Amino acid sequence: MAEKHVVVLGAGFAGLNAVRELSREPSVRVTLVDRNNYHLFQPLLYQVASAGLEAPQIAFPVRAFLRRHKNARFLLGNAEGIDPRARVLMVEGRPVPYDYLIVGLGTRTNDFGLPGVAKYGYALKTLDDAMRIRDRLISAGEEASRTADPHRRRALLTMVIVGGGPTGVELAGALGEVRRHVIPRDFPGVDLREVRVILIETGSRLLDAFAPSSARYAQRFLERLGVEVWLGERVVEIRPDGVRLESGKFIPTFTAVWTAGVTGQGIPGLQVVRGNRVATTPELYVPEHPEVYVAGDMNFLEYKDGRPYPQVAPTAMQQGRLAAQNILRELRGEEKRAFRYFDKGNMATLGRNAAVAEIKGLRLSAFPAWVAWLGVHLYYLAGFRNRLMVLGNWAYSYFTYDYAVRVMHHRHEFPALKTPLEQPAEMGA
Amino acid sequence: MAEKHVVVLGAGFAGLNAVRELSREPSVRVTLVDRNNYHLFQPLLYQVASAGLEAPQIAFPVRAFLRRHKNARFLLGNAEGIDPRARVLMVEGRPVPYDYLIVGLGTRTNDFGLPGVAKYGYALKTLDDAMRIRDRLISAGEEASRTADPHRRRALLTMVIVGGGPTGVELAGALGEVRRHVIPRDFPGVDLREVRVILIETGSRLLDAFAPSSARYAQRFLERLGVEVWLGERVVEIRPDGVRLESGKFIPTFTAVWTAGVTGQGIPGLQVVRGNRVATTPELYVPEHPEVYVAGDMNFLEYKDGRPYPQVAPTAMQQGRLAAQNILRELRGEEKRAFRYFDKGNMATLGRNAAVAEIKGLRLSAFPAWVAWLGVHLYYLAGFRNRLMVLGNWAYSYFTYDYAVRVMHHRHEFPALKTPLEQPAEMGA
């Protein structure tokens, strides 16, 4: 076959799996485009935010990955748009022509237009986000330790997490452990009752992708750890000095992490449907442009009852692989295949020796789920070295009850605490 | 004895050793003040810049250190000045009264007022500095890989290091290894002849604190590695697009690292002498204010021929310890002791299996010196976990010839290359 140029947009789980698959066909030329020079292992991002892991341990250099894939090259840059008729991708003003395009840009945080969320809330989607949260939490602890005003001190020591999905639950668990095991040793003067980790969820339960029994286990575990789980509460505004709820409650805090929603990245030139995602055929290409594939979190392909496939790593890996395979099939004159989802289940870690996992109807919790979680995450963590380093960090934390990476890169300043008349006094849990 | 308050300013080698010594006397109350929440292990900073180590691996949280020292607390903040008569240290507008003060703020980069050094040169004194250099080198590599203009590409691929002391030599060696072992695998399209590491030293030899034979060995090793060592050349200006030398040469580059000089930090309220350092008695206190001690790089105490003690970690550790001991001696009514320097020698690493070390008249080079360097640095690296992680990273790099931490946190942009008439064409080495 004549040499074809496949451009893969996004070095996430979908993109890397597509590149790996395309490298089986040396006559295909591949260009991988990403605005970062690394693949981010998003499932462990919360551990960077909670000072458990170092940032480079979950970021795998794209060029190290590409060494094993000789037909692929890397182009660093922001993708600005696609001209599907001309078959050209624009990257920072430079045209990149393609024969086939696989788009896997993932999602970004969705603030649903709520006031203050984008400005004062802390997202947890990028490496920068995670390091910013870590810096902020450490800065707040230091500021609290030298603040005499008890109102301000309590606000500094209150961490709010909005969203009871896996990210919110995992971050709450990690911060609950920091509260219990690290703060008493690092800040011996602090009264632990003033240190609050509050997890806010609009629905009536946590982890709605899991079975109710798993959700109950998670909630009980977090509460025993000292995390306050507030269900049925809706955030209506994030302010510089606190979080306002629909119920009228106001939580004075300087750190509100927003994990309550994501939306597809989208890219000019591709029409989007619900959730800013792109509708494709079951073979994963865009109907009007059969040479453009969309894989992973950005893909909107109906799964069950009008809902698309879940936006999780296994979906992205499987779709990235299939998109690449279908391109190779077309080049060989074979028939393309439709996406068949291999459901790997759900897992979320909660803390030491505790997780929930649902795999093929099997429901695990506590220690067995935690071991399963550990194994799966280490298995998928790209790169031999990263696996070793992460395991080392985990073992250290496990045996010392310590979170190792408490390095504040940039200190945060905190605004004055205002208590205007219209807001009720701080509500205890 | 009545409870006395000792304030230790600076969590460097001097400060931490002072705190450790003061903790032997539980009746003394200690406050350690630093603007960062970590102790920085400066001798390995160049490895963060060259992507060999992760930033938190050489940054040890002060609060973790203080757990073992129950009479000490930590105050995060910038010290703004001292009022020695009132015995008050000002930290961000807040007065901190002391009975005794130990000042160990170290040094900062000295640009000698040369044009462009502060603005366009890259210092290597802080964790931020090191991460900025790493980001810049990776950004330059990516930019070079997509630049068609050969002049611009060569400028992007030229790294200049100014200063042939230990920091400059160690960074040059590390970048020389990156050039030889990492770049060909990460950037298979790059012509290695276009990638240049240039080490510029004004004097007639490298490492002037070492014996001439060590300096010759270092130079030969670096040159065999592919580093260009330019001796007897003086930088007169750093511009956004290059480095201008007194000899008239101009090196087009976007990355010039300045390791050619340091100066004492100084602090308002204390008089400084040569090198912005503070003169003390042999007992390390300021003659006019016997309750104020100065230890480490900031101390100017004559050693030999009018020159002060070398600004190295062992001096700082020994002076920090003695300052604390002399305070305790005064409190006990004992006589203070004069500083006696225990010269631990000099070492600098050059690359794989190669270093130079001079210990008590013994001169080592090559593999034995490298093993000695490894052992000493691991021994002094604070914290069991950091030691393990650093050893892991080193072992990985050693066996894979790879530099692991190639994560670009913030991408740098590069200005257009100008070639005005007055500057000669690029000079090859």
Short mmCIF file of C-alpha atoms in Angstrom, two decimals, chain A residues 35-38 54-57 59 61 63-64 67 74-78 91-92 94 127-128 131 134 138 142 145-146 182 185-187 384-385 389 392-393 396 402 404-411, chain B residues 35-38 54-57 59 61 63-64 67 74-78 91-92 94 127-128 131 134 138 142 145-146 182 185-187 384-385 389 392-393 396 402 404-411:
data_model
loop_
_atom_site.label_atom_id
_atom_site.label_comp_id
_atom_site.label_asym_id
_atom_site.label_seq_id
_atom_site.Cartn_x
_atom_site.Cartn_y
_atom_site.Cartn_z
CA ARG A 35 0.38 20.27 23.83
CA ASN A 36 2.37 18.53 26.59
CA ASN A 37 5.50 16.46 26.11
CA TYR A 38 4.15 13.74 28.39
CA GLU A 54 5.77 13.39 42.72
CA ALA A 55 4.47 14.96 39.53
CA PRO A 56 6.91 13.30 37.10
CA GLN A 57 5.96 9.87 38.47
CA ALA A 59 3.84 11.84 33.63
CA PRO A 61 7.59 11.45 28.33
CA ARG A 63 9.36 10.67 23.24
CA ALA A 64 10.38 7.84 25.54
CA ARG A 67 11.33 5.17 20.89
CA PHE A 74 6.03 13.69 17.88
CA LEU A 75 4.85 17.24 17.35
CA LEU A 76 4.47 19.44 20.42
CA GLY A 77 1.75 22.03 20.07
CA ASN A 78 -1.81 23.18 20.58
CA VAL A 91 -1.21 23.24 15.03
CA GLU A 92 -0.17 26.69 16.19
CA ARG A 94 1.16 25.38 11.00
CA LEU A 127 -0.52 18.16 36.32
CA ASP A 128 -0.47 21.89 36.93
CA MET A 131 0.53 20.85 41.89
CA ARG A 134 -0.81 20.78 46.75
CA ILE A 138 0.52 23.44 52.23
CA GLU A 142 1.48 27.30 57.13
CA SER A 145 -0.16 27.91 61.97
CA ARG A 146 0.65 31.62 62.34
CA VAL A 182 0.36 13.88 58.68
CA ARG A 185 2.94 15.29 63.29
CA ASP A 186 3.73 18.29 61.09
CA PHE A 187 1.60 20.81 62.96
CA PHE A 384 9.09 0.59 34.11
CA ARG A 385 10.80 3.32 36.06
CA MET A 389 9.16 4.84 41.82
CA GLY A 392 8.48 2.93 46.32
CA ASN A 393 6.49 5.98 47.31
CA TYR A 396 7.00 4.38 52.09
CA ASP A 402 3.48 9.63 55.88
CA ALA A 404 6.29 12.26 51.38
CA VAL A 405 6.04 15.02 48.83
CA ARG A 406 5.19 17.98 51.01
CA VAL A 407 7.22 20.46 49.00
CA MET A 408 5.57 23.81 48.37
CA HIS A 409 6.81 25.13 45.04
CA HIS A 410 4.86 28.37 45.01
CA ARG A 411 3.35 29.92 48.05
CA ARG B 35 10.77 31.46 53.11
CA ASN B 36 10.46 27.89 51.79
CA ASN B 37 8.91 24.97 53.62
CA TYR B 38 11.82 22.74 52.68
CA GLU B 54 12.74 15.01 40.51
CA ALA B 55 12.52 18.29 42.39
CA PRO B 56 11.05 16.92 45.65
CA GLN B 57 13.87 14.39 45.90
CA ALA B 59 13.88 19.14 48.90
CA PRO B 61 10.21 19.29 54.27
CA ARG B 63 8.41 20.13 59.35
CA ALA B 64 9.43 16.52 58.80
CA ARG B 67 9.42 16.27 64.23
CA PHE B 74 8.77 26.52 62.18
CA LEU B 75 7.76 29.91 60.84
CA LEU B 76 7.34 30.25 57.08
CA GLY B 77 8.16 33.70 55.80
CA ASN B 78 10.55 36.21 54.29
CA VAL B 91 9.23 38.47 59.22
CA GLU B 92 6.69 39.83 56.76
CA ARG B 94 5.54 40.57 62.11
CA LEU B 127 14.47 24.70 43.01
CA ASP B 128 12.51 27.03 40.75
CA MET B 131 12.97 23.47 37.03
CA ARG B 134 14.81 21.91 32.62
CA ILE B 138 13.07 20.53 26.80
CA GLU B 142 10.91 20.48 20.87
CA SER B 145 12.66 19.56 16.12
CA ARG B 146 10.05 21.55 14.21
CA VAL B 182 19.30 10.90 25.53
CA ARG B 185 17.06 8.37 21.21
CA ASP B 186 14.48 11.08 21.87
CA PHE B 187 15.18 13.14 18.77
CA PHE B 384 15.65 8.14 54.44
CA ARG B 385 13.01 8.27 51.73
CA MET B 389 14.40 7.56 45.74
CA GLY B 392 16.65 4.49 42.58
CA ASN B 393 16.80 7.26 40.01
CA TYR B 396 17.93 3.67 36.66
CA ASP B 402 18.58 7.50 30.38
CA ALA B 404 14.16 9.92 33.53
CA VAL B 405 12.54 13.18 34.47
CA ARG B 406 11.98 14.72 31.06
CA VAL B 407 8.67 16.32 31.98
CA MET B 408 8.13 19.85 30.75
CA HIS B 409 5.92 21.66 33.26
CA HIS B 410 5.79 25.01 31.49
CA ARG B 411 6.64 25.52 27.90
#
